[in-house]
Short mmCIF file of C-alpha atoms and ligand atoms in Angstrom, two decimals:
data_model
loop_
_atom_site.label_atom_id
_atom_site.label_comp_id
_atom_site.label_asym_id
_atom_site.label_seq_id
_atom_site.Cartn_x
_atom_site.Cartn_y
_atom_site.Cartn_z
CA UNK A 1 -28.28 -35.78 -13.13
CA UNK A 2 -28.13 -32.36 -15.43
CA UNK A 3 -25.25 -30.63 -16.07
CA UNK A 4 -26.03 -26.94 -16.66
CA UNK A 5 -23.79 -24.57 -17.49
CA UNK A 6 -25.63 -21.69 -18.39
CA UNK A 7 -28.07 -18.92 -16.34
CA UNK A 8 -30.61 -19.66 -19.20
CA UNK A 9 -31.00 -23.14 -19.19
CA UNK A 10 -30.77 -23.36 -15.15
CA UNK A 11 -33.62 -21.25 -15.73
CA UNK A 12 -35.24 -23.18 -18.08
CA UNK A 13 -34.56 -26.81 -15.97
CA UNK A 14 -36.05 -24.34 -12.21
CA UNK A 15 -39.02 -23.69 -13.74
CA UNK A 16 -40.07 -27.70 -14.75
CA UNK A 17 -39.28 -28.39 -10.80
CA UNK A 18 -41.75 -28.97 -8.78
CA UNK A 19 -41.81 -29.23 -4.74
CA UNK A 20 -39.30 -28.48 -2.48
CA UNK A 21 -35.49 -27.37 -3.81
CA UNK A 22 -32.17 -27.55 -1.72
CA UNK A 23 -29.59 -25.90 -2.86
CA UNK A 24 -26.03 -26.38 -1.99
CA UNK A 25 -23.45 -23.75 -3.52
CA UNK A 26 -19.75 -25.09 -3.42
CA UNK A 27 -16.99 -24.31 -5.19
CA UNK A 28 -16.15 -27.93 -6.06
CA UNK A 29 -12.96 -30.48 -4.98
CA UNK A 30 -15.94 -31.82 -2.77
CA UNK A 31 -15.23 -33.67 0.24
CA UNK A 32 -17.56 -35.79 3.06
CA UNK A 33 -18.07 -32.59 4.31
CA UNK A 34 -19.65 -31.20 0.90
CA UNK A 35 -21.48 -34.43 0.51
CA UNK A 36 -23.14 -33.98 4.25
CA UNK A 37 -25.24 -31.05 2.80
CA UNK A 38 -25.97 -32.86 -0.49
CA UNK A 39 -27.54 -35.38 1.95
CA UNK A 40 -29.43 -33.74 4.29
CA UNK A 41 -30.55 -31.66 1.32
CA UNK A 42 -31.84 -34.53 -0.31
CA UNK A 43 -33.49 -35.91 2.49
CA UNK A 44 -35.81 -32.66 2.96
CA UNK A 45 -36.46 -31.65 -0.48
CA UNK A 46 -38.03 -33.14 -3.30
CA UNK A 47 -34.97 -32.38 -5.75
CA UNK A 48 -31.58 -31.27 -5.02
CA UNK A 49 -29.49 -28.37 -6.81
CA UNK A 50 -25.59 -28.25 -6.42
CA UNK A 51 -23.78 -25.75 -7.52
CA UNK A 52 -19.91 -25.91 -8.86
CA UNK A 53 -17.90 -22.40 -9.30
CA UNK A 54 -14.59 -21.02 -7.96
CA UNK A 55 -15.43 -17.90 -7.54
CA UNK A 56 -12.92 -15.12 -8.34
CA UNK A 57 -13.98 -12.28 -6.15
CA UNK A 58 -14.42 -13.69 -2.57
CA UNK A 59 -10.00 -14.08 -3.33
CA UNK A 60 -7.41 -11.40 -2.72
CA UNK A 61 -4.66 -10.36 -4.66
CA UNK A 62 -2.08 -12.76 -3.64
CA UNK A 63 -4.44 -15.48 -2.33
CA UNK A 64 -5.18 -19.30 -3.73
CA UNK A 65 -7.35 -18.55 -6.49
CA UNK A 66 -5.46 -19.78 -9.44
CA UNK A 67 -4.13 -22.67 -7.19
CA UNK A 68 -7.39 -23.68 -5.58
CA UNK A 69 -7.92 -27.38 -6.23
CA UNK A 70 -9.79 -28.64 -9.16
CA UNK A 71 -11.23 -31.79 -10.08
CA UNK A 72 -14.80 -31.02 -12.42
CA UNK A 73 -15.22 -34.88 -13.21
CA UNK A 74 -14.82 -36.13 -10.00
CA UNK A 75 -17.13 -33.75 -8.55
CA UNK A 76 -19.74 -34.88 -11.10
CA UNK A 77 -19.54 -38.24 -10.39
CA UNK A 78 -19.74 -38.05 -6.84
CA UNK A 79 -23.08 -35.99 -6.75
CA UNK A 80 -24.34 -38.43 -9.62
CA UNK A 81 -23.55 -40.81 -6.92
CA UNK A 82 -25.82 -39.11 -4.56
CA UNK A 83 -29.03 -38.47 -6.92
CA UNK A 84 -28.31 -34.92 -7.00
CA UNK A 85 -31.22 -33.74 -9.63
CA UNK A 86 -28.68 -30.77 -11.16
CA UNK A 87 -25.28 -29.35 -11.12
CA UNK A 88 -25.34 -26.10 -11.90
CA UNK A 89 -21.30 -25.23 -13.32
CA UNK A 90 -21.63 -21.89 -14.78
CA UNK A 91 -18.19 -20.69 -16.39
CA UNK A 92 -16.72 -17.33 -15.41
CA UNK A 93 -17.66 -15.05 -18.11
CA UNK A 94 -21.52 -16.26 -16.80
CA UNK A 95 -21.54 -14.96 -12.96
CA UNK A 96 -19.43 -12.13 -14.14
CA UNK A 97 -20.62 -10.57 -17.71
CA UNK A 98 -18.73 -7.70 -19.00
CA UNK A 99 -19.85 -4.56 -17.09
CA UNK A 100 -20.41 -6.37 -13.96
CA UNK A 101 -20.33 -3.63 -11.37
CA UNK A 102 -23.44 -4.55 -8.70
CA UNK A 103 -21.94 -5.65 -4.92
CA UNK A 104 -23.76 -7.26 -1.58
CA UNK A 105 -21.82 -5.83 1.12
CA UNK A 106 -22.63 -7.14 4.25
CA UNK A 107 -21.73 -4.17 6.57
CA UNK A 108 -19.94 -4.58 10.12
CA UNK A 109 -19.87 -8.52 10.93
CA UNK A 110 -17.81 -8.81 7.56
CA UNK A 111 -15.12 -6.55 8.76
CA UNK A 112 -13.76 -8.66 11.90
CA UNK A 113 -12.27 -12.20 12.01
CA UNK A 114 -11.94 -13.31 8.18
CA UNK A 115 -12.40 -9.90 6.64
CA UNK A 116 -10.51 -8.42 8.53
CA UNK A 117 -7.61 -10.92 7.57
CA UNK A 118 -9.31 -10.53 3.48
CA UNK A 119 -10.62 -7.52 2.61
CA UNK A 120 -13.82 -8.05 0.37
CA UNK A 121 -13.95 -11.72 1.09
CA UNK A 122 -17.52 -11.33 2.17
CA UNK A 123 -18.70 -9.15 -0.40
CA UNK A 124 -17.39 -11.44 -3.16
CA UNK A 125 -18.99 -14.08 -0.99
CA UNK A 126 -22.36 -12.32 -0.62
CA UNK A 127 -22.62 -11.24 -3.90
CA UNK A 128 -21.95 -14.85 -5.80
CA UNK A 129 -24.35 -16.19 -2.87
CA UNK A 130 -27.33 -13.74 -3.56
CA UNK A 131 -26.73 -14.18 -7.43
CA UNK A 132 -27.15 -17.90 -7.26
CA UNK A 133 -29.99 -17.90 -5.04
CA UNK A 134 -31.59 -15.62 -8.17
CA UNK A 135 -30.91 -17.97 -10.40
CA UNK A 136 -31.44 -21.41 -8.54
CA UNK A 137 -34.82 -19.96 -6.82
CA UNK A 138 -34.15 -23.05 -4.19
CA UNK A 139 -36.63 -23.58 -0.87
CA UNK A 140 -33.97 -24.24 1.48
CA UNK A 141 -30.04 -23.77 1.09
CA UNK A 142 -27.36 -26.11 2.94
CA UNK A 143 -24.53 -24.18 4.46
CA UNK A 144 -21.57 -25.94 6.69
CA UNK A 145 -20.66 -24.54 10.40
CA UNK A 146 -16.97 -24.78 9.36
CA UNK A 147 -17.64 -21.84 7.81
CA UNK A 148 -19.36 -20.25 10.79
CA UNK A 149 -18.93 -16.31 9.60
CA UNK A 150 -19.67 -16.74 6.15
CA UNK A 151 -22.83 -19.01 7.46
CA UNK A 152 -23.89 -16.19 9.91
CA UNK A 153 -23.32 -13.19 7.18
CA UNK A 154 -25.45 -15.11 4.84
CA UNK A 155 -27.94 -15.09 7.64
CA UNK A 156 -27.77 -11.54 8.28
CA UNK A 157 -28.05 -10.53 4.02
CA UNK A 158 -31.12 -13.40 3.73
CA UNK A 159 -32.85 -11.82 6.65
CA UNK A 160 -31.88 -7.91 5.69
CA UNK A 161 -32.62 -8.02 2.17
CA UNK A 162 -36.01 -10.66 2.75
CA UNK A 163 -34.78 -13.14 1.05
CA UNK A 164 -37.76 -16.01 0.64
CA UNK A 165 -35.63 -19.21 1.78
CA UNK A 166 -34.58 -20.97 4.35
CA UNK A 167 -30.59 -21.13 5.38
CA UNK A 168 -29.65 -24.81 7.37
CA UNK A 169 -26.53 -24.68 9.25
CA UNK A 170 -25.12 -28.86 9.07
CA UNK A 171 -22.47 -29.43 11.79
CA UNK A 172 -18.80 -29.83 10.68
CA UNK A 173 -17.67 -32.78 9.51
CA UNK A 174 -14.12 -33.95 10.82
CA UNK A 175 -11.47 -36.40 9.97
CA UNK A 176 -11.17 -39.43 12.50
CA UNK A 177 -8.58 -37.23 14.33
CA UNK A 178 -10.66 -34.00 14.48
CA UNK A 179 -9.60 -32.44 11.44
CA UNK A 180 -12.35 -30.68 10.11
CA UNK A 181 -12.72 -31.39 6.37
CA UNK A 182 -11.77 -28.50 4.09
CA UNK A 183 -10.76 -28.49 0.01
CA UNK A 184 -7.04 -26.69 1.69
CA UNK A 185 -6.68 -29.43 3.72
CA UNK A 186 -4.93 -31.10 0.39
CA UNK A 187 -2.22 -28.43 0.49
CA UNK A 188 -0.81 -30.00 3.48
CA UNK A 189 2.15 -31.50 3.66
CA UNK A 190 2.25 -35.12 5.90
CA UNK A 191 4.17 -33.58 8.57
CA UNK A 192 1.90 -29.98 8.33
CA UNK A 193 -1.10 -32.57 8.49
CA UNK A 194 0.27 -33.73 11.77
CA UNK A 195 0.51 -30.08 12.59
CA UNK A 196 -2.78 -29.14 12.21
CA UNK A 197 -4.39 -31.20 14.26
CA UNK A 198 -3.28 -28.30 16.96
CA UNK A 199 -7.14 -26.02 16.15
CA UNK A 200 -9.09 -29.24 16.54
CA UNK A 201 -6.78 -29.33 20.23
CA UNK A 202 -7.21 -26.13 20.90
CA UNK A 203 -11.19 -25.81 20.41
CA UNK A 204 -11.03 -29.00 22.74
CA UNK A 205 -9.11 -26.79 25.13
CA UNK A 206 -11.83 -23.87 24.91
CA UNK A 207 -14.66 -26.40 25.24
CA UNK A 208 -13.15 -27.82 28.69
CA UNK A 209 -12.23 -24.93 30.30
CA UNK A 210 -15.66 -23.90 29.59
CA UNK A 211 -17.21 -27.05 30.77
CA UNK A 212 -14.95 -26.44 33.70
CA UNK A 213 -16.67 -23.52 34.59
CA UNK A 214 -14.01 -20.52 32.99
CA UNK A 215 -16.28 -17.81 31.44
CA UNK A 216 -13.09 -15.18 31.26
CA UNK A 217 -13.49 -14.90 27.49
CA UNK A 218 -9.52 -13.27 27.56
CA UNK A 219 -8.21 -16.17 30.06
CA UNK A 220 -9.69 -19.15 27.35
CA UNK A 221 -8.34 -16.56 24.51
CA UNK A 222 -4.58 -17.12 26.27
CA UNK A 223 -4.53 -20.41 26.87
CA UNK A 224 -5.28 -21.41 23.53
CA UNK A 225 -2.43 -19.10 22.21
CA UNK A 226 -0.38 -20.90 24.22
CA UNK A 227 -1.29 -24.28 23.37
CA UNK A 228 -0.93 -23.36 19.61
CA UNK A 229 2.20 -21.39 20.04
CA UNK A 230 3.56 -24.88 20.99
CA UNK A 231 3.22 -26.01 17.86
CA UNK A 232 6.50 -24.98 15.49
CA UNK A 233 4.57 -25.01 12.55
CA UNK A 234 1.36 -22.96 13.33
CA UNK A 235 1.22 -19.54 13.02
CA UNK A 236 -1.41 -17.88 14.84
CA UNK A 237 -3.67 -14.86 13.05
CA UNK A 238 -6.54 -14.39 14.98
CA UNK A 239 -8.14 -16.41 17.90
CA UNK A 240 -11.59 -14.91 18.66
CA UNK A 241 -13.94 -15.81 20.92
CA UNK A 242 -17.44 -13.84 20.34
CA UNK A 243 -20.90 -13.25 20.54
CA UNK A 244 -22.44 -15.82 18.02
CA UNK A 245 -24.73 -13.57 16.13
CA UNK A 246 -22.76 -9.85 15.98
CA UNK A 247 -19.07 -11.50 15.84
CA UNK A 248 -17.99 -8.85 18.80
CA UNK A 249 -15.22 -9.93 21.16
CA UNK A 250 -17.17 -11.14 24.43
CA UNK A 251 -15.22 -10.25 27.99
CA UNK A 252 -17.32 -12.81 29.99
CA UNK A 253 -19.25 -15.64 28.01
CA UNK A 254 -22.47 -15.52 29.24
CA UNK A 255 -24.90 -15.89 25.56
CA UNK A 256 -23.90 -18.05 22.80
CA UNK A 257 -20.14 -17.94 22.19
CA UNK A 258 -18.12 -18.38 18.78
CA UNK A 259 -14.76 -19.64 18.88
CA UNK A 260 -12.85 -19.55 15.98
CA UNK A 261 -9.67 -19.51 14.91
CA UNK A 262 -7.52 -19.45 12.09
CA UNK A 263 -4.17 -20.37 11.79
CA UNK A 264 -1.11 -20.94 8.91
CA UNK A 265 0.45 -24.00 9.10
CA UNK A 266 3.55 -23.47 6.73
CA UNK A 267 1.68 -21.71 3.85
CA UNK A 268 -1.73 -23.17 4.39
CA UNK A 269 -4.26 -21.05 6.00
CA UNK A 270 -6.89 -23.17 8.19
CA UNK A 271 -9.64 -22.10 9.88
CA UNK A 272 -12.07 -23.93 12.57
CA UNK A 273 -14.82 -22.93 15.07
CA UNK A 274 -16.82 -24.39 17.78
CA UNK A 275 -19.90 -22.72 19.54
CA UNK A 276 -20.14 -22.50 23.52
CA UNK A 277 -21.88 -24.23 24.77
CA UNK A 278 -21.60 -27.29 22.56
CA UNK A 279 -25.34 -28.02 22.40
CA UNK A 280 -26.09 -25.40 20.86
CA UNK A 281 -25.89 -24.39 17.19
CA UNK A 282 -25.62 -21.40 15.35
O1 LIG B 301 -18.16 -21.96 1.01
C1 LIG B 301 -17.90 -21.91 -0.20
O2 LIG B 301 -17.52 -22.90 -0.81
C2 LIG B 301 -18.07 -20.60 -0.96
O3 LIG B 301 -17.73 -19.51 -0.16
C3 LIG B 301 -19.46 -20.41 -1.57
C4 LIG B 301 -20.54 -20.34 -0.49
C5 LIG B 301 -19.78 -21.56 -2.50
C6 LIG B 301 -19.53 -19.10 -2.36
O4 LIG B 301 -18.60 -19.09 -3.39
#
């Protein structure tokens, strides 16, 4: 496996690829759920690109940044592990030249759910995305549904600006319990663990009712802030339940249906999501 660090040389190692290239931008302290993409990447593409970089401007003032989890070495051996063909680990002062001052904003799905909880989330988010996919040039590029809203505004900037890729949504991956897998997870504490397994209950929750026939968008909303607000430790800050491709707030669920929710247990912030109904995807 390469290591690049530089726009240059990722360049210079693109342009001696041939056939297909998956891409799959993460910023690192990978997980199962990390390594799902890597291998459906691999197994539709000649050579696979992964990129490691905690990026500063999809954080807010006040948010994880300098405390997101780190672990560079690991990382690299576990996508050696894989046969990833390059990891692509550019340093700060590479994404981000002095001057910097050119923004992908997203308009309208970015401001509900997460932005409205973190204001220019998405355009940090959109802008790192669309630089990479500049650089990287890949065929196809892996995105997880745990991250259903960043998935679907990626979507919407690939399609709007005519981006020539393909995005591939690759279902959640969850702890025995139903946990899905997330970098934050590793802030929890062994009792907040135990809490958090309350989203995984309440998506279950959503997803009977529904298969139970409910279709009151509001009534499902309710009943999952009551099952949650059962839980000392969880701290509800939005539970949405919306139409899967414009993120509005549905009254009835009669198309495709996003739940997602996000929730603080003790200082961790969580978020999970299932679509109704369940066999579909976004
Ligand atoms: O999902 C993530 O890890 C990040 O938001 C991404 C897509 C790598 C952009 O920094």
């Amino acid at each position: 496996m390469k290591v690049v660090n530089s726009v240059a040389e990722m360049r210079a190692v693109r342009r001696g690829l041939t056939g297909a290239v998956g891409f799959v931008p993460t910023m690192g302290y990978l997980h199962e759920g990390h390594l799902a993409l890597v291998r459906r990447a691999r197994s539709e593409n000649e050579t696979v690109v992964v990129s490691i970089f905690v990026n500063p401007t999809q954080f807010g003032a006040g948010e994880d940044f300098e405390a997101y989890p780190r672990d560079p070495e690991r990382d690299l051996t576990l996508l050696d592990r894989e046969k990833v063909g390059v990891a692509f680990t550019p340093p700060a002062e590479e994404m981000y030249p002095a001057h910097f001052g050119t923004w992908v904003d997203v308009q309208q799905i970015t401001e509900r759910l997460e932005g409205a909880s973190r204001p220019h989330h998405f355009r940090g988010v959109a802008t790192v995305v669309a630089k990479l996919f500049n650089i990287v040039e890949p065929t196809r590029v892996y995105f997880g549904q745990k991250d259903a809203q960043q998935l679907i505004v990626i979507k919407r900037m690939v399609s709007d600006l005519n981006m020539n890729l393909e995005i591939v949504a690759v279902p959640t991956v969850r702890e025995p319990d139903g946990l899905a897998m997330s970098s934050r997870n590793t802030y929890l504490s062994p009792r907040e663990r135990q809490a958090a397994l309350v989203l995984w209950q309440a998506l279950g929750l959503a997803s009977q009712l529904w298969s139970e026939g409910e279709r009151d968008a509001h009534k499902i909303r309710q009943k999952i802030a009551a099952l949650i607000g059962s839980e000392p430790l969880a701290q509800i800050d939005y539970i949405s339940v919306a139409d899967a491709e414009s993120l509005e707030e549905l009254a009835e669920i009669s198309r495709l249906a996003l739940v997602s929710l996000a929730v603080r247990i003790g200082k961790t912030r969580l978020i999970d999501n299932i679509v109704l109904p369940s066999s579909e995807a976004l």
